[in-house]
PDB file of C-alpha atoms in Angstrom:
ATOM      1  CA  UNK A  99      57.404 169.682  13.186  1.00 44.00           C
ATOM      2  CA  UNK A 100      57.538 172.212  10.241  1.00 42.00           C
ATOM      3  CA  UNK A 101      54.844 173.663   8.121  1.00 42.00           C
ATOM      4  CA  UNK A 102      55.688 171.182   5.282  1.00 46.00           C
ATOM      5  CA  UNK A 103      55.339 168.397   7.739  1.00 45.00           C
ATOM      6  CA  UNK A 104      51.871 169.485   9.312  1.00 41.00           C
ATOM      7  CA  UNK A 105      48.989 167.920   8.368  1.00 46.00           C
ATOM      8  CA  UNK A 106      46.676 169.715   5.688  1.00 43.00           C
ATOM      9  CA  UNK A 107      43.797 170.039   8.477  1.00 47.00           C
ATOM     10  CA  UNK A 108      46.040 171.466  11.401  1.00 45.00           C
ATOM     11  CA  UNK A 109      47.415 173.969   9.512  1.00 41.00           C
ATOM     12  CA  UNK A 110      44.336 175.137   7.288  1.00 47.00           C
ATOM     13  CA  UNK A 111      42.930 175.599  10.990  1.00 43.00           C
ATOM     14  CA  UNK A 112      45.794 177.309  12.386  1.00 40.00           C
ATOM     15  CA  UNK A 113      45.869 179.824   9.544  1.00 39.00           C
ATOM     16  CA  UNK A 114      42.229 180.220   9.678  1.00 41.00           C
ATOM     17  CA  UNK A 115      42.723 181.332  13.121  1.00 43.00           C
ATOM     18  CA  UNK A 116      45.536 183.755  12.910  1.00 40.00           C
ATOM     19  CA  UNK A 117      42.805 185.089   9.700  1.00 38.00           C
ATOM     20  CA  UNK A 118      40.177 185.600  12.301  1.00 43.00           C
ATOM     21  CA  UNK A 119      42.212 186.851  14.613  1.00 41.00           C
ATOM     22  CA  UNK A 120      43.831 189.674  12.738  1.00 42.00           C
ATOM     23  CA  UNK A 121      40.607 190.169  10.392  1.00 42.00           C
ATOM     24  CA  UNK A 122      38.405 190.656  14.245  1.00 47.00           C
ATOM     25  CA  UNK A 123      40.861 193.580  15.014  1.00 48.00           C
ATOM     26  CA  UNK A 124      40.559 195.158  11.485  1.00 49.00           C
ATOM     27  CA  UNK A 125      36.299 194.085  11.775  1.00 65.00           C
ATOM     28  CA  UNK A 126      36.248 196.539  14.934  1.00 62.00           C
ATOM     29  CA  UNK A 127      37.889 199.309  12.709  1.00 76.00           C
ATOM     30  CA  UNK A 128      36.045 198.856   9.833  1.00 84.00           C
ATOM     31  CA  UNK A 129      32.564 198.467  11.556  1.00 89.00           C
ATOM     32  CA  UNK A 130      33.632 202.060  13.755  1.00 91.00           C
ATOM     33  CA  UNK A 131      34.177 203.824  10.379  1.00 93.00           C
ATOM     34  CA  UNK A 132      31.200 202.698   9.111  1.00 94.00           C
ATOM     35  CA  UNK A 133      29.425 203.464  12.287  1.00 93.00           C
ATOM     36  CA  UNK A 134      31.088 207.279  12.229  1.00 95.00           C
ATOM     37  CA  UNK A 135      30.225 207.797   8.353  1.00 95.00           C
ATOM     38  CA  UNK A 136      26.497 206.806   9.392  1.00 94.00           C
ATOM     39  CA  UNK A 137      26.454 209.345  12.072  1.00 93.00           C
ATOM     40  CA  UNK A 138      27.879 211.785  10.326  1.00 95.00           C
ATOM     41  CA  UNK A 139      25.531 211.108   7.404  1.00 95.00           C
ATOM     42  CA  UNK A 140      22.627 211.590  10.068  1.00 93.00           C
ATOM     43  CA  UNK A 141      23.999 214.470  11.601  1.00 92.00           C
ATOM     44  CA  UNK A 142      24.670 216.052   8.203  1.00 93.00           C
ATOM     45  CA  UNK A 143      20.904 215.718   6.892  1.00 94.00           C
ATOM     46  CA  UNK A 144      19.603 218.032   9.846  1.00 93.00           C
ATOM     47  CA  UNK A 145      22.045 220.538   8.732  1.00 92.00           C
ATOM     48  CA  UNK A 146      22.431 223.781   9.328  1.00 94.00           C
ATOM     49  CA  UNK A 147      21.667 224.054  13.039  1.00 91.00           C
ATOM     50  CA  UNK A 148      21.571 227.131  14.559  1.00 90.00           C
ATOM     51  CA  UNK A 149      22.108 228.022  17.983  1.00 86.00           C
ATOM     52  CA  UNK A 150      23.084 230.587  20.907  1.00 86.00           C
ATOM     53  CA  UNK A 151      24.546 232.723  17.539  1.00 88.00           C
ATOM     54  CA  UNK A 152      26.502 229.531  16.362  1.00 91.00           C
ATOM     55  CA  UNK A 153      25.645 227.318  12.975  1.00 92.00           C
ATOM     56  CA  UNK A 154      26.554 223.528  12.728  1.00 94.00           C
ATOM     57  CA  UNK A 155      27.176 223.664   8.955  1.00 96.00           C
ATOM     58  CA  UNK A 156      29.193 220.746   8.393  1.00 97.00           C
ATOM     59  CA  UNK A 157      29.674 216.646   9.884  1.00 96.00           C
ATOM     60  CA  UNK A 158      31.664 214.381   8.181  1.00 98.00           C
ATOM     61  CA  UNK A 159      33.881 211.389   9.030  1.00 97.00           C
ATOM     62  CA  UNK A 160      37.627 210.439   8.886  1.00 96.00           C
ATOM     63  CA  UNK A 161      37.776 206.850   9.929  1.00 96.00           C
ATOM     64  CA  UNK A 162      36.518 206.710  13.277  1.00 96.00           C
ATOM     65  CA  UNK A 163      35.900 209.700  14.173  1.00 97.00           C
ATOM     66  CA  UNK A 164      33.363 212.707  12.933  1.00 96.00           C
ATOM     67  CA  UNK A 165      34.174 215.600  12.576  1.00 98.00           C
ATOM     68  CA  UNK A 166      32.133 218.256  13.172  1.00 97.00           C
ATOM     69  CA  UNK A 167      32.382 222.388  12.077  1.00 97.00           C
ATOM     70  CA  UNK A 168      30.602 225.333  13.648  1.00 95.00           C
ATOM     71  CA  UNK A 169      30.634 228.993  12.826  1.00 94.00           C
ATOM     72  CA  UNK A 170      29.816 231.722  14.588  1.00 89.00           C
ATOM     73  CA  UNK A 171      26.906 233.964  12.341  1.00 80.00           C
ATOM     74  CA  UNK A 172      28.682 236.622  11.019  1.00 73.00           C
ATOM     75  CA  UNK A 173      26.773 240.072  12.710  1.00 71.00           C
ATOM     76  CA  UNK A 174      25.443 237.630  15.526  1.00 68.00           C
ATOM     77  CA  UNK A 175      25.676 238.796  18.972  1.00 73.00           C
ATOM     78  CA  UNK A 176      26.451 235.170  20.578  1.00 72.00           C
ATOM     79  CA  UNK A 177      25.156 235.122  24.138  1.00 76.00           C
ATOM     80  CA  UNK A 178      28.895 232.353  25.056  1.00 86.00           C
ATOM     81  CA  UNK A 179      32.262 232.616  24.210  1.00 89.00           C
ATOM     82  CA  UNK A 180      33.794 230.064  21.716  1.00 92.00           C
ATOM     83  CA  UNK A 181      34.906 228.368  24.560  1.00 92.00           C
ATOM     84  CA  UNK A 182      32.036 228.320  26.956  1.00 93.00           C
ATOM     85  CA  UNK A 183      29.839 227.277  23.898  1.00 92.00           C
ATOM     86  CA  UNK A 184      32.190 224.434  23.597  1.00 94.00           C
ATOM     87  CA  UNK A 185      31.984 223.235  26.946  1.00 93.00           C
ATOM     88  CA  UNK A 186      28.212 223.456  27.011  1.00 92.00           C
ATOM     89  CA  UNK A 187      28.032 221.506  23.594  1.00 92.00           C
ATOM     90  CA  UNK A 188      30.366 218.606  24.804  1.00 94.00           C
ATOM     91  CA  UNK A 189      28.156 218.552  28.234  1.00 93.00           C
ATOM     92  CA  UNK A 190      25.336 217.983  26.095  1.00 93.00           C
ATOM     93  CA  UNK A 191      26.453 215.668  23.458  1.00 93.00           C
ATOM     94  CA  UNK A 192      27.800 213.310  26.685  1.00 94.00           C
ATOM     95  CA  UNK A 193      24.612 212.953  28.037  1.00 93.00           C
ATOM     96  CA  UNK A 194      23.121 212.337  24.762  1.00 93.00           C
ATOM     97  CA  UNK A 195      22.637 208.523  24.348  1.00 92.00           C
ATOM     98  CA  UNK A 196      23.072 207.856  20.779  1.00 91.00           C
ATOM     99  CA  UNK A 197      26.231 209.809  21.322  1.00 92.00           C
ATOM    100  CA  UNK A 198      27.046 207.546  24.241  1.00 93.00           C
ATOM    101  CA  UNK A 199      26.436 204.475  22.102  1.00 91.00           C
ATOM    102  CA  UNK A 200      28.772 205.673  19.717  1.00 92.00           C
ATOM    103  CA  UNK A 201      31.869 206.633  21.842  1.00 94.00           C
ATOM    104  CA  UNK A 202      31.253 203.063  23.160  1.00 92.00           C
ATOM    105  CA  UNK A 203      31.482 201.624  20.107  1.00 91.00           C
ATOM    106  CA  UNK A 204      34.633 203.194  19.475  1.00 92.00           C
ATOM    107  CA  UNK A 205      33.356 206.364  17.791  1.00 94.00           C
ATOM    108  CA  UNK A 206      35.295 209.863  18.345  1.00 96.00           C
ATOM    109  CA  UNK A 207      33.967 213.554  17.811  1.00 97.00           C
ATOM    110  CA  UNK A 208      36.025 216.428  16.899  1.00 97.00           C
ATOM    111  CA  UNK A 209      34.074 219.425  16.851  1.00 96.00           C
ATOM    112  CA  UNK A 210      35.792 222.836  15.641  1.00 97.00           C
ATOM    113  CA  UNK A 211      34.480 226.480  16.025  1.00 95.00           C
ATOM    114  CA  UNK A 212      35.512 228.948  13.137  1.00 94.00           C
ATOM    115  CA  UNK A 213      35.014 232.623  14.787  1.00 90.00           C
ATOM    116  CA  UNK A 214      34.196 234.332  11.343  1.00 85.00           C
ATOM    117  CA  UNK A 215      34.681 238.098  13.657  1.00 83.00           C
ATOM    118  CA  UNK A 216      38.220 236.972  14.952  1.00 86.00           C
ATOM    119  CA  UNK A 217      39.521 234.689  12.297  1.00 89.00           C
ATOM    120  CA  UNK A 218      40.008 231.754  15.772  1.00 93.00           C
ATOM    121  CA  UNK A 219      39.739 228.023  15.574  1.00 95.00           C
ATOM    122  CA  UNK A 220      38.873 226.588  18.912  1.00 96.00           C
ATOM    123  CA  UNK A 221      38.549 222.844  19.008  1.00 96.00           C
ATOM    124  CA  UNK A 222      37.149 219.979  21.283  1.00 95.00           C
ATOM    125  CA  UNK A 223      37.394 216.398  20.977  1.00 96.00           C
ATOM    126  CA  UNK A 224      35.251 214.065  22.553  1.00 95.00           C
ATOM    127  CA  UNK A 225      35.741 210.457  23.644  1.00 95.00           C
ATOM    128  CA  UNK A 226      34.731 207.809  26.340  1.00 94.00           C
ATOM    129  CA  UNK A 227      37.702 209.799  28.381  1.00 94.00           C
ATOM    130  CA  UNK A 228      36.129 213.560  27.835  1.00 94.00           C
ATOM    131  CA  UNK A 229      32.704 212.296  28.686  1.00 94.00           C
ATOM    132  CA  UNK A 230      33.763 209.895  31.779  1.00 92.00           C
ATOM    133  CA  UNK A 231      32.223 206.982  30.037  1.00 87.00           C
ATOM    134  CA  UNK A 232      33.986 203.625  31.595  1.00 81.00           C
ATOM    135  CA  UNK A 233      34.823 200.832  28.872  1.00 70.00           C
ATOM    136  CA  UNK A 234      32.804 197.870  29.964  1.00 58.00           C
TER     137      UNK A 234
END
């Protein structure tokens, strides 16, 4: 049977079904990016946050995923390395539970340290992976 013999019914069904099929995948992606721009957004009205001789001074998103920048204060002794502040940031962030809500719902981090005394970029990214979080 060909699509000029099918019924009006069966095939306003069957295209209604490839719609929600293809329209559920791009549903998951839209409702992630509008779940990272919301974090983001929160994260980015508590801004700047200061710590260990590093500043959170910036959160935004790029689809699903937010991106987050830290400097080191310029004349600050910090007490960790770029590095070792990184690892005790992610450590953190994982066992935070909104945090864990997000990277289940398909949320990524990407946080960046820009040493202002070397001139560095060190970078982490976070996901259900990084933080051992098993997809239900």
């Amino acid at each position: 049977m060909s699509i000029k013999q099918m019924p009006g019914r069966v095939l306003i069904s069957l295209l209604l079904s490839v719609t929600g099929l293809l329209s559920g995948c791009a549903s998951h992606n839209e409702n992630a990016s509008l779940l990272a721009k919301k974090q983001a957004q929160n994260i980015s009205q508590n801004l700047p946050i200061k710590s260990a001789g590093y500043t959170l001074v910036l959160a935004q998103s790029s689809g699903t995923t937010v991106k987050m920048t830290i400097i080191s204060e310029a004349g600050a002794q910090t007490t960790q390395t770029p590095d070792a502040f990184l690892t005790s940031y992610q450590r953190q962030m994982c066992a935070d539970p909104t945090v864990k809500l997000m990277l289940t719902e398909g949320i990524n981090y990407s946080i960046t340290i820009n040493d202002t005394r070397t001139g560095n970029q060190y970078q982490r990214k976070l996901d259900r992976t990084t933080c051992g979080i098993v997809k239900a």
